[in-house]
């Protein structure tokens, strides 16, 4: 730490912001350049710039390559950036409002609640069978949001039953119980509606595979609302770290902030789950890495989680597309592969601290 | 403006259905130091937290003449600052950032610390002799240093009334004296009103202008240290045999074996 740094309040440093933007650009170009057909990264960058108004660069790509780039890969990479950013932001927000380093959209049961909601609308609807979000662009996110809020409320109530001195693990245990319960409900629904099994299953494993922009357009408004609400309150997150009573003494309304932020984070989780299924661990890997690298202030953790979370998921998707040879690996498998060991590390650290 | 900084009448607080504070009345004049004493479970901390607006209560608590429950939260935070008995130490937070939390009531929603907020905190850190720790993580400081940083956060609130719950309970006697002298100096320099709870009766009596003895949620004695710290009062409410000896700055309370 330099001397000038000492005199400045905690917050997002320009260097880290630039690092996050670079990470997003690297993920974007890598995600566009590599795949079943490899394209030269410089040409990809030139074509990306050509999308900006008034720019006309010669990229050296054929028309067919440009079509792969802009119509197949770009929507998928952008969706990865959005979903990854949302999941990481939601994870950081849950960690802040619950003052719990282990909180994560999946471990709290929020994603399972959203999953049950989506499964319910897919299974119970009448009519065309096909792609979930293509057929139900409004119904799926709304059902996901309802399921997500119900699940987080249930987890919170169960976790609070442990009394005031509960450890961080109590809330997570409650989340695991809620997740199992909701997953059981989901399995039951799937069993009862075998005709939609395939559709639900392909969505459930986590996917960014659907081509076209409609998933991006579905998730975008929710992403904007979530990001605006959560990022606007980033200083409140830091005040909340001293606990509710002291935060009250400092003029805050902790419970009111907490409700608002839980709703916002659950909205973001629900939107992400609606379009991409269950992709785990992003909400825990990314915020904790940011905390380790850029410091404990939520004023840097929250915005950096958006950028690095997006980059992380876009790169994980690249791995999912390319590492398995012909068959794609479900992206949820890739993130779990990295996330589960990471979670053990966080668990050990949080036990050491308490 | 009222010359009473704190005026409490018929204060009652229930926690989980149990009546912890059962009708307390007390007043603290502007610039005065009043210390609440009493055996464990007498309701000292609970009463203090209610006066600071941190717990729901019935009765009246007026700060500078305004009922505390009618002050908006941010206004209340500019009027009264509480240092709890063992404040939370947020992991990894630097001393500067911790003290800046005290400026929260001055920072508009969605805003950030202004140059004035930074200057206020610099001045407070300097005055408490903790400016050299500004870049250190709070958890790396010793007990005495931490207590001064907790005070810094409270002073940064710019409030005229300071509530201190057991400000010396974690400190050895040397650091106890150091912190209490510091509070007394700040009280004079910044014309603060101080209401505190304390366990050590002799020390409490040496620094307080007046004392209030609580037992089982009610005031059983109030007045100067000489009036409150009597052998009869302490025998009755602490169930302890003590010898009270006249000291230079008030009575010295010495427990003797029964």
XYZ file of C-alpha atoms in Angstrom:
612
model
C 0.000 0.000 0.000
C 1.389 3.396 -0.943
C 1.262 6.395 1.328
C -1.287 8.165 -0.857
C -3.562 5.139 -0.576
C -3.778 5.439 3.189
C -5.444 8.831 2.996
C -8.079 7.655 0.545
C -11.253 5.932 1.641
C -11.820 2.371 0.488
C -13.381 2.163 -2.915
C -12.919 1.043 -6.438
C -9.367 1.815 -7.571
C -8.893 2.829 -11.200
C -6.321 0.086 -11.707
C -8.744 -2.640 -10.693
C -11.523 -1.167 -12.791
C -9.210 -1.187 -15.801
C -8.220 -4.779 -14.973
C -11.877 -5.799 -14.930
C -12.546 -4.156 -18.280
C -9.497 -5.878 -19.774
C -10.699 -9.236 -18.387
C -14.089 -8.722 -20.036
C -12.468 -7.813 -23.365
C -10.119 -10.811 -23.232
C -13.029 -13.136 -22.462
C -15.073 -11.552 -25.229
C -12.406 -11.910 -27.897
C -11.339 -15.395 -26.768
C -14.962 -16.519 -26.633
C -15.526 -15.253 -30.160
C -12.270 -16.471 -31.666
C -12.158 -20.060 -30.422
C -14.521 -22.931 -31.003
C -15.171 -25.550 -33.642
C -13.811 -23.051 -36.160
C -10.942 -20.885 -34.945
C -10.823 -17.285 -36.078
C -7.810 -14.957 -35.810
C -8.229 -12.834 -32.633
C -7.071 -9.683 -34.439
C -9.761 -10.177 -37.075
C -12.329 -10.780 -34.330
C -11.320 -7.541 -32.619
C -11.632 -5.668 -35.904
C -15.096 -7.092 -36.551
C -16.147 -6.136 -33.013
C -15.052 -2.568 -33.632
C -16.995 -2.631 -36.897
C -20.158 -3.103 -34.852
C -19.633 0.393 -33.476
C -21.266 3.118 -35.536
C -18.909 4.856 -37.948
C -16.116 2.256 -37.793
C -15.099 0.389 -40.951
C -12.053 -1.797 -40.497
C -10.795 -4.565 -42.727
C -10.845 -7.726 -40.623
C -9.800 -10.265 -43.237
C -12.649 -12.601 -42.231
C -14.913 -14.248 -44.826
C -18.642 -13.538 -44.818
C -19.269 -16.981 -43.390
C -16.798 -16.345 -40.564
C -18.408 -12.987 -39.845
C -21.781 -14.735 -39.656
C -20.430 -17.320 -37.162
C -18.980 -14.487 -35.166
C -21.926 -12.113 -34.974
C -24.881 -14.472 -35.209
C -23.721 -17.591 -33.384
C -20.973 -16.714 -31.000
C -21.572 -13.091 -30.033
C -25.028 -13.623 -28.443
C -23.698 -16.590 -26.514
C -20.611 -14.783 -25.221
C -22.658 -11.711 -24.289
C -25.137 -13.950 -22.476
C -22.235 -15.552 -20.606
C -20.937 -12.134 -19.579
C -24.375 -11.042 -18.367
C -25.230 -14.240 -16.493
C -21.765 -14.494 -14.932
C -21.859 -10.856 -13.854
C -25.319 -11.266 -12.360
C -24.537 -14.459 -10.458
C -21.317 -13.010 -9.045
C -23.050 -9.756 -8.080
C -25.905 -11.652 -6.437
C -23.421 -13.810 -4.525
C -21.506 -10.763 -3.266
C -24.784 -9.079 -2.295
C -26.011 -12.111 -0.352
C -22.653 -12.362 1.423
C -22.978 -8.712 2.421
C -26.574 -8.647 3.607
C -26.354 -11.950 5.457
C -22.852 -11.059 6.725
C -22.009 -14.597 5.727
C -18.959 -15.477 3.622
C -20.556 -18.742 2.495
C -23.703 -17.194 1.035
C -24.273 -17.872 -2.654
C -27.390 -18.005 -4.844
C -27.144 -21.781 -5.011
C -26.183 -22.558 -1.443
C -29.051 -20.394 -0.166
C -31.549 -22.369 -2.232
C -32.442 -19.316 -4.336
C -31.443 -20.977 -7.577
C -33.359 -24.140 -6.671
C -36.435 -22.001 -5.986
C -36.063 -20.300 -9.339
C -35.520 -23.732 -10.921
C -38.719 -25.086 -9.406
C -40.587 -22.030 -10.661
C -39.292 -22.517 -14.188
C -39.958 -26.267 -14.151
C -43.492 -25.581 -12.976
C -44.308 -23.222 -15.831
C -42.705 -25.474 -18.423
C -44.459 -28.588 -17.103
C -47.858 -27.141 -16.406
C -48.302 -25.063 -19.521
C -50.361 -26.312 -22.390
C -49.248 -25.921 -25.965
C -46.055 -26.021 -27.918
C -43.068 -27.899 -26.642
C -39.724 -26.456 -27.532
C -37.338 -23.993 -25.981
C -38.436 -22.772 -22.576
C -37.563 -19.105 -22.763
C -38.447 -18.777 -26.432
C -42.008 -19.893 -25.751
C -42.514 -18.194 -22.408
C -40.449 -14.994 -22.421
C -42.427 -13.410 -19.549
C -43.709 -16.455 -17.693
C -40.330 -18.073 -17.123
C -38.562 -15.133 -15.426
C -41.609 -14.234 -13.341
C -42.002 -17.824 -12.125
C -38.261 -17.961 -11.442
C -38.446 -14.759 -9.405
C -41.395 -16.009 -7.351
C -39.575 -19.275 -6.681
C -36.346 -17.460 -5.795
C -38.021 -15.136 -3.292
C -39.951 -17.977 -1.693
C -36.773 -20.003 -1.332
C -34.674 -17.222 0.195
C -37.462 -16.404 2.661
C -37.679 -20.063 3.663
C -33.904 -20.368 4.087
C -33.773 -17.213 6.145
C -36.579 -18.328 8.462
C -35.085 -21.789 8.904
C -31.617 -20.356 9.466
C -32.923 -17.851 12.009
C -34.503 -20.686 13.995
C -30.988 -21.491 15.200
C -31.071 -18.394 17.409
C -28.894 -15.327 17.554
C -25.553 -17.030 17.967
C -25.865 -19.159 14.885
C -22.725 -19.699 12.862
C -22.431 -18.904 9.147
C -22.856 -22.601 8.458
C -26.362 -22.648 9.985
C -27.779 -20.480 7.230
C -26.079 -22.613 4.596
C -27.396 -25.811 6.152
C -30.860 -24.290 6.008
C -30.190 -23.421 2.360
C -29.144 -26.983 1.614
C -32.309 -28.322 3.265
C -34.463 -25.874 1.305
C -32.634 -26.766 -1.919
C -33.234 -30.486 -1.400
C -36.881 -29.893 -0.619
C -37.396 -27.755 -3.713
C -35.400 -30.157 -5.882
C -37.677 -32.960 -4.708
C -40.682 -30.896 -5.754
C -39.024 -30.270 -9.086
C -38.315 -33.979 -9.639
C -41.918 -34.793 -8.820
C -43.144 -32.262 -11.381
C -40.793 -33.656 -13.994
C -41.974 -37.210 -13.320
C -45.564 -36.160 -13.710
C -44.901 -34.410 -17.013
C -42.603 -36.752 -18.890
C -43.294 -35.045 -22.204
C -41.352 -31.970 -21.062
C -38.533 -33.936 -19.422
C -36.040 -33.352 -22.204
C -36.673 -29.649 -22.333
C -36.386 -29.222 -18.562
C -33.331 -31.440 -18.334
C -31.347 -29.616 -21.001
C -32.120 -26.324 -19.283
C -31.422 -27.705 -15.803
C -27.783 -28.605 -16.342
C -26.918 -25.083 -17.216
C -26.515 -23.969 -20.737
C -25.661 -20.925 -22.739
C -26.215 -22.846 -25.908
C -29.297 -21.289 -27.401
C -28.390 -19.217 -30.394
C -29.778 -15.784 -31.089
C -30.335 -12.709 -29.057
C -33.656 -13.433 -27.405
C -32.162 -14.811 -24.177
C -29.923 -11.757 -23.939
C -32.953 -9.504 -24.370
C -34.875 -11.419 -21.695
C -32.132 -11.161 -19.084
C -30.965 -7.632 -19.869
C -33.726 -5.583 -18.178
C -33.494 -7.635 -14.983
C -29.716 -7.370 -15.028
C -29.900 -3.595 -15.290
C -32.412 -3.259 -12.433
C -30.423 -5.592 -10.167
C -27.104 -3.920 -10.918
C -28.465 -0.403 -10.382
C -30.103 -1.250 -7.036
C -27.172 -3.234 -5.650
C -24.366 -0.993 -6.878
C -26.146 2.153 -5.698
C -26.040 0.808 -2.138
C -22.434 -0.318 -2.158
C -21.451 1.940 0.725
C -24.346 0.594 2.845
C -22.830 -2.873 2.460
C -19.677 -1.628 4.176
C -21.687 -0.038 6.996
C -23.644 -3.282 7.463
C -20.398 -5.122 8.246
C -20.495 -3.646 11.773
C -23.810 -5.381 12.478
C -27.409 -4.206 12.587
C -27.371 -2.436 15.916
C -24.278 -0.348 15.207
C -25.497 0.349 11.672
C -28.739 1.624 13.199
C -26.680 3.864 15.463
C -24.998 5.264 12.364
C -28.359 6.285 10.925
C -29.109 3.331 8.681
C -32.235 1.214 8.433
C -30.483 -2.175 8.168
C -33.553 -4.348 7.887
C -35.078 -2.187 5.182
C -31.817 -2.172 3.188
C -31.575 -5.928 3.651
C -35.070 -6.594 2.262
C -34.463 -4.390 -0.748
C -31.085 -5.951 -1.497
C -32.332 -9.526 -1.062
C -35.165 -8.818 -3.495
C -32.718 -7.269 -5.976
C -30.202 -10.115 -5.713
C -32.982 -12.691 -6.025
C -34.332 -10.916 -9.094
C -30.901 -11.093 -10.692
C -30.497 -14.753 -9.752
C -33.947 -15.570 -11.118
C -33.194 -13.841 -14.422
C -29.875 -15.671 -14.730
C -31.466 -19.028 -13.877
C -34.329 -18.402 -16.343
C -32.031 -18.220 -19.320
C -29.134 -20.408 -18.276
C -30.378 -23.031 -15.853
C -28.421 -23.961 -12.759
C -24.838 -22.741 -12.963
C -23.273 -23.051 -9.548
C -20.387 -21.517 -7.612
C -19.888 -18.342 -9.689
C -21.421 -16.373 -6.809
C -18.840 -17.668 -4.392
C -15.644 -17.971 -6.453
C -15.698 -14.512 -7.951
C -16.560 -12.263 -4.958
C -14.065 -14.075 -2.739
C -11.300 -13.748 -5.287
C -12.074 -10.026 -5.526
C -12.044 -9.739 -1.731
C -8.644 -11.404 -1.562
C -7.150 -9.342 -4.373
C -8.729 -5.902 -4.092
C -9.609 -5.694 -0.394
C -12.672 -6.183 1.814
C -14.696 -3.100 0.831
C -17.937 -3.867 -0.975
C -17.394 -0.649 -2.907
C -14.809 -2.547 -4.925
C -16.071 -6.129 -4.505
C -19.499 -5.424 -6.031
C -18.505 -3.700 -9.286
C -15.481 -5.958 -9.781
C -17.664 -9.034 -9.282
C -19.816 -7.925 -12.207
C -16.816 -7.561 -14.523
C -14.756 -10.545 -13.422
C -17.862 -12.716 -12.950
C -18.842 -12.053 -16.543
C -15.340 -12.769 -17.801
C -15.121 -15.933 -15.696
C -18.357 -17.396 -17.020
C -17.608 -16.486 -20.637
C -14.258 -18.267 -20.339
C -15.843 -21.231 -18.528
C -18.271 -21.481 -21.421
C -15.373 -21.446 -23.866
C -13.897 -24.375 -21.962
C -17.267 -26.146 -21.950
C -17.505 -25.759 -25.727
C -13.974 -26.796 -26.586
C -12.575 -29.141 -23.928
C -14.960 -32.028 -24.515
C -14.178 -32.600 -28.181
C -17.376 -33.107 -30.186
C -19.824 -33.085 -27.268
C -20.269 -29.914 -25.217
C -19.736 -30.207 -21.481
C -22.600 -28.568 -19.546
C -21.257 -25.259 -18.230
C -22.585 -26.041 -14.740
C -20.183 -28.974 -14.685
C -17.244 -26.718 -15.528
C -18.037 -24.151 -12.821
C -18.630 -26.885 -10.233
C -15.307 -28.444 -11.139
C -13.517 -25.211 -10.213
C -15.975 -24.026 -7.589
C -16.276 -26.987 -5.266
C -12.580 -27.071 -4.263
C -12.644 -23.292 -3.954
C -15.625 -23.515 -1.618
C -13.650 -25.810 0.697
C -10.921 -23.158 0.884
C -13.444 -20.430 1.756
C -15.054 -22.674 4.352
C -11.696 -23.307 6.009
C -10.860 -19.616 6.027
C -14.212 -18.600 7.477
C -13.912 -21.177 10.231
C -10.435 -19.938 11.047
C -11.767 -16.386 11.321
C -14.684 -17.104 13.644
C -32.481 24.587 23.592
C -32.841 22.635 26.761
C -29.949 22.604 29.228
C -30.653 18.906 29.689
C -28.814 16.925 27.039
C -30.544 13.710 28.066
C -33.848 13.447 29.851
C -35.329 10.023 30.506
C -38.658 9.360 32.197
C -40.321 6.038 32.951
C -38.078 4.124 30.545
C -39.197 0.522 30.156
C -37.545 -2.007 27.854
C -38.601 -5.568 27.198
C -36.267 -8.109 25.591
C -37.898 -11.344 24.424
C -40.866 -10.565 26.656
C -38.829 -10.018 29.827
C -38.933 -6.619 31.472
C -35.231 -5.680 31.658
C -35.597 -1.978 32.407
C -38.645 -1.230 34.546
C -39.217 2.498 34.750
C -35.951 4.402 34.814
C -35.727 8.174 35.133
C -32.480 10.068 34.742
C -31.176 13.372 33.486
C -27.794 14.422 32.184
C -26.951 18.098 31.937
C -25.093 19.427 28.924
C -21.376 18.797 29.384
C -21.926 16.500 32.350
C -20.487 13.007 32.835
C -22.933 10.557 34.361
C -22.035 6.927 34.992
C -24.572 4.152 35.448
C -23.454 1.360 37.760
C -25.182 -1.736 38.998
C -24.730 -5.477 39.370
C -24.762 -7.810 36.375
C -28.221 -8.043 34.880
C -29.377 -4.744 36.362
C -30.259 -3.444 32.892
C -27.429 -0.908 32.461
C -26.526 -1.796 28.878
C -30.144 -2.243 27.880
C -31.075 1.181 29.232
C -28.116 2.736 27.428
C -29.020 1.103 24.113
C -32.612 2.289 24.442
C -31.482 5.850 25.153
C -29.337 5.684 22.023
C -32.434 4.706 20.044
C -31.101 1.228 19.306
C -33.854 -0.718 21.082
C -37.618 -0.260 21.185
C -38.863 1.095 24.519
C -41.801 2.754 26.204
C -41.532 5.971 28.183
C -39.767 9.170 27.195
C -36.209 9.728 26.048
C -35.437 13.302 25.074
C -32.140 14.327 23.521
C -31.557 18.094 23.606
C -35.278 18.454 24.238
C -36.459 16.310 21.295
C -37.948 12.853 21.829
C -35.473 10.357 20.385
C -38.189 8.401 18.596
C -39.223 11.538 16.739
C -35.730 12.179 15.363
C -35.111 10.792 11.872
C -32.383 8.149 12.057
C -29.721 10.263 10.423
C -30.513 13.259 12.633
C -30.365 11.013 15.660
C -26.951 9.740 14.563
C -25.734 13.360 14.411
C -27.046 13.975 17.948
C -25.971 10.884 19.849
C -23.150 8.398 19.248
C -22.931 5.008 20.952
C -19.869 2.848 21.486
C -21.154 -0.595 22.376
C -19.462 -2.871 24.847
C -17.673 -4.969 22.257
C -18.075 -3.349 18.850
C -17.867 -5.585 15.805
C -14.479 -5.539 14.115
C -15.158 -6.018 10.398
C -12.534 -8.380 8.976
C -9.873 -6.636 6.928
C -11.216 -3.113 7.416
C -8.628 -0.363 7.780
C -8.713 2.092 10.661
C -9.371 5.020 8.307
C -12.348 3.288 6.687
C -13.697 2.242 10.062
C -13.570 5.806 11.402
C -15.172 7.048 8.176
C -18.210 4.873 8.930
C -18.922 7.491 11.589
C -19.603 9.987 8.796
C -22.487 7.847 7.476
C -25.232 10.254 8.668
C -23.583 13.063 6.677
C -23.201 11.148 3.426
C -26.287 11.399 1.224
C -27.803 8.128 0.000
C -25.892 7.022 -3.108
C -23.155 9.527 -2.250
C -19.589 9.133 -1.106
C -17.330 10.737 1.479
C -16.635 14.405 0.783
C -13.386 16.239 1.500
C -15.086 17.640 4.605
C -15.823 14.107 5.858
C -12.211 13.107 5.287
C -10.953 16.218 7.056
C -13.256 15.584 10.021
C -11.972 12.028 10.358
C -8.336 13.093 9.989
C -8.806 15.590 12.779
C -10.409 12.994 15.060
C -7.731 10.379 14.366
C -5.042 12.968 15.045
C -6.704 14.051 18.267
C -6.954 10.448 19.531
C -3.359 9.761 18.520
C -4.320 6.968 16.142
C -3.593 8.753 12.850
C -0.428 6.668 12.460
C -2.609 3.533 12.353
C -4.870 4.900 9.595
C -3.732 2.338 7.021
C -3.561 -0.605 9.449
C -6.259 -3.242 9.640
C -8.350 -2.759 12.753
C -7.923 -6.356 13.944
C -4.154 -5.917 14.116
C -4.399 -3.232 16.845
C -4.119 -3.875 20.589
C -7.121 -3.529 22.904
C -6.272 0.013 23.992
C -5.583 1.165 20.446
C -8.828 -0.380 19.246
C -10.824 1.321 21.976
C -9.455 4.665 20.777
C -10.458 3.826 17.202
C -13.986 2.907 18.372
C -14.083 6.314 20.055
C -12.829 7.901 16.852
C -15.730 6.471 14.890
C -18.172 7.795 17.489
C -16.546 11.249 17.546
C -16.588 11.352 13.742
C -20.380 11.356 14.024
C -20.004 14.898 15.345
C -22.637 14.211 17.990
C -22.765 16.220 21.218
C -23.810 13.222 23.292
C -21.599 10.183 23.759
C -22.930 6.898 25.137
C -20.208 4.487 26.213
C -21.095 0.957 27.296
C -18.299 -0.404 29.474
C -15.585 1.549 27.637
C -12.808 0.014 29.731
C -13.955 -3.557 30.255
C -11.389 -5.016 27.850
C -8.446 -3.005 29.171
C -5.793 -3.359 31.871
C -5.803 -0.698 34.601
C -3.157 1.400 32.880
C -5.113 1.559 29.665
C -8.371 2.026 31.576
C -7.014 5.197 33.088
C -5.575 6.341 29.774
C -8.901 5.922 27.956
C -10.931 7.585 30.711
C -8.535 10.543 30.851
C -8.868 10.798 27.099
C -12.658 10.817 27.296
C -12.516 13.483 29.980
C -10.179 15.618 27.870
C -12.408 15.249 24.796
C -15.447 16.091 26.865
C -13.836 19.374 27.891
C -12.427 20.195 24.430
C -15.586 19.382 22.497
C -18.123 20.163 25.259
C -19.525 16.649 25.056
C -22.122 15.118 27.299
C -21.071 11.652 28.439
C -23.295 8.854 29.708
C -21.485 5.625 30.406
C -21.890 2.311 32.161
C -19.010 0.898 34.180
C -18.176 -1.990 36.448
C -15.165 -0.712 38.369
C -16.819 1.357 41.091
C -13.805 3.283 42.301
C -12.760 4.323 38.806
C -16.356 5.069 37.900
C -16.652 7.377 40.884
C -13.415 9.198 40.127
C -14.492 10.318 36.667
C -18.257 10.788 36.926
C -19.889 14.052 37.959
C -22.868 12.039 39.080
C -23.716 8.356 39.348
C -26.871 6.327 38.979
C -27.154 2.932 40.654
C -29.470 0.506 38.875
C -30.708 -2.735 40.376
C -33.236 -5.070 38.814
C -34.143 -2.517 36.195
C -34.873 0.452 38.419
C -32.878 3.356 39.870
C -32.121 2.663 43.507
C -29.674 5.505 44.166
C -28.495 8.600 42.337
C -26.232 11.510 43.152
C -22.546 12.211 43.575
C -20.112 9.352 43.989
C -20.025 10.032 47.723
C -23.791 9.735 47.917
C -24.086 6.587 45.808
C -21.003 4.580 46.727
C -21.896 3.861 50.335
C -21.302 0.648 52.196
C -25.069 0.237 52.749
C -25.977 0.745 49.065
C -23.366 -1.670 47.825
C -24.129 -4.278 50.480
C -27.798 -4.136 49.619
C -27.620 -4.169 45.834
C -24.368 -5.964 45.045
C -24.611 -8.322 48.046
C -20.991 -7.633 48.834
C -19.118 -6.425 51.891
C -17.021 -3.430 51.063
C -15.022 -0.828 52.902
C -15.429 2.654 51.441
C -12.372 4.821 52.054
C -12.080 8.526 51.346
C -9.708 9.073 48.385
C -8.297 12.144 46.650
C -10.877 12.080 43.846
C -13.764 10.352 45.566
C -14.523 7.247 47.555
C -12.320 4.169 47.131
C -14.316 0.962 47.196
C -12.454 -2.023 48.599
C -14.156 -5.415 48.789
C -13.466 -7.267 52.009
C -13.976 -10.915 52.707
C -17.269 -11.611 54.478
